[in-house]
C-alpha positions in Angstrom: 88.5 155.6 279.0 91.3 157.2 276.9 92.0 159.8 279.5 92.4 157.1 282.2 94.6 155.0 280.0 96.7 158.0 279.1 97.2 159.0 282.7 98.4 155.6 283.6 100.7 155.1 280.6 102.3 158.5 280.8 103.3 158.3 284.5 107.0 157.8 285.0 107.5 154.8 287.3 110.6 153.8 289.2 111.4 151.0 286.7 111.2 153.6 283.9 113.9 155.7 285.6 116.2 152.6 285.7 115.9 151.8 282.0 119.2 151.9 280.2 121.0 153.1 283.3 124.1 151.7 285.0 126.7 149.2 283.9 126.9 145.5 283.2 126.8 144.6 286.9 123.5 146.5 287.3 122.0 144.1 284.8 123.5 141.1 286.5 125.9 140.6 283.5 129.4 139.2 283.8 131.0 140.0 280.4 134.4 138.7 279.2 137.3 141.0 280.0 138.9 143.3 277.5 136.1 145.5 276.3 137.1 148.8 274.7 133.9 150.2 276.0 130.4 149.1 276.9 126.9 150.4 277.5 123.5 149.3 278.5 121.4 149.5 275.4 118.0 148.5 274.1 118.4 146.2 271.2 115.6 145.8 268.6 114.9 142.1 268.3 112.0 142.5 265.8 109.5 145.2 265.0 108.1 146.6 268.3 110.2 144.4 270.5 113.2 145.8 272.3 115.3 144.1 275.0 117.7 145.8 277.4 121.2 144.3 277.1 124.8 145.1 277.9 126.7 145.8 274.7 130.4 145.4 274.8 132.8 146.7 272.1 135.9 144.5 271.8 138.9 144.7 269.5 137.2 142.4 266.9 133.6 142.1 267.9 130.5 143.7 269.4 129.0 141.3 272.0 125.6 141.4 273.5 124.6 140.0 276.9 121.0 139.7 278.1 120.3 140.5 281.8 121.3 138.0 284.5 123.8 136.0 282.5 127.5 135.6 281.9 127.1 134.1 278.4 126.8 136.3 275.3 123.6 135.9 273.3 125.0 137.4 270.2 128.4 138.4 268.8 128.8 140.5 265.7 132.3 140.6 264.1 133.6 144.0 263.1 134.4 142.4 259.7 130.6 141.9 259.1 129.7 145.5 259.8 129.6 147.3 256.4 128.6 150.6 257.9 127.1 152.2 261.0 125.3 155.4 261.5 123.4 157.6 263.9 119.7 157.5 263.4 118.2 160.8 264.2 114.4 160.7 264.0 112.9 164.1 264.0 109.3 163.1 264.8 108.7 161.6 268.2 105.5 160.0 266.7 107.5 157.7 264.5 110.4 157.1 266.9 110.0 153.5 268.2 111.5 154.6 271.6 110.8 158.3 271.9 113.5 160.3 273.5 116.2 157.7 273.1 118.9 158.2 270.5 119.5 155.2 268.1 122.6 153.8 266.4 122.3 151.5 263.4 124.8 148.7 262.6 124.5 147.6 259.0 125.6 144.2 257.9 125.0 142.4 254.6 122.0 140.5 256.0 120.5 142.7 258.7 120.4 146.1 260.3 120.9 146.1 264.1 119.3 149.0 266.0 120.6 150.0 269.4 119.0 152.7 271.6 121.0 154.5 274.2 120.1 156.3 277.4 121.2 159.7 276.0 123.1 161.4 273.2 126.4 161.5 275.2 126.4 157.7 275.7 125.6 157.1 272.1 128.2 159.5 270.9 130.9 158.0 273.1 130.1 154.5 271.9 130.0 155.7 268.2 133.4 157.3 268.6 134.9 154.1 270.1 133.3 152.0 267.4 134.6 154.3 264.7 138.2 153.9 266.1 137.9 150.2 266.5 136.4 149.6 263.0 139.2 151.8 261.4 141.9 149.9 263.3 140.3 146.5 262.4 140.0 147.4 258.7 143.6 148.7 258.7 144.8 145.5 260.2 142.8 143.4 257.7 144.4 145.4 254.8 147.8 144.8 256.2 147.2 141.1 256.6 145.9 140.9 253.1 149.0 142.7 251.7 151.2 140.3 253.6 149.5 137.3 252.0 149.9 138.7 248.5 
């Protein structure tokens, strides 16, 4: 039985090849204008449950859109992000999505895990996020100095 199950589970199907590929339009998503960058990602909703969504990085937020919608399901302010990091899991046995690189967004109340199609897409998003967060924090410090 285990051989039969393994042969069926390990086969790459057409829908597997399409996972995390394309752009917002390929998910049927109509995001708001003005994104600095965006990517199709797998978002960890809870342990063992991931959902494919379009993730848009904007000047002040990261916004998530589920498939077939023009309304965001979640918006995370850059002010709430305390840190972010690349999660490199050496062992494929413990990686929740083997072969997919993961980025972690840490807030005071929750860590948000995003899986990307490949290292290049993750690195591009990480670089843009780093720039946007630095610019946002610089602007917040300037606004605070003006108020003092």
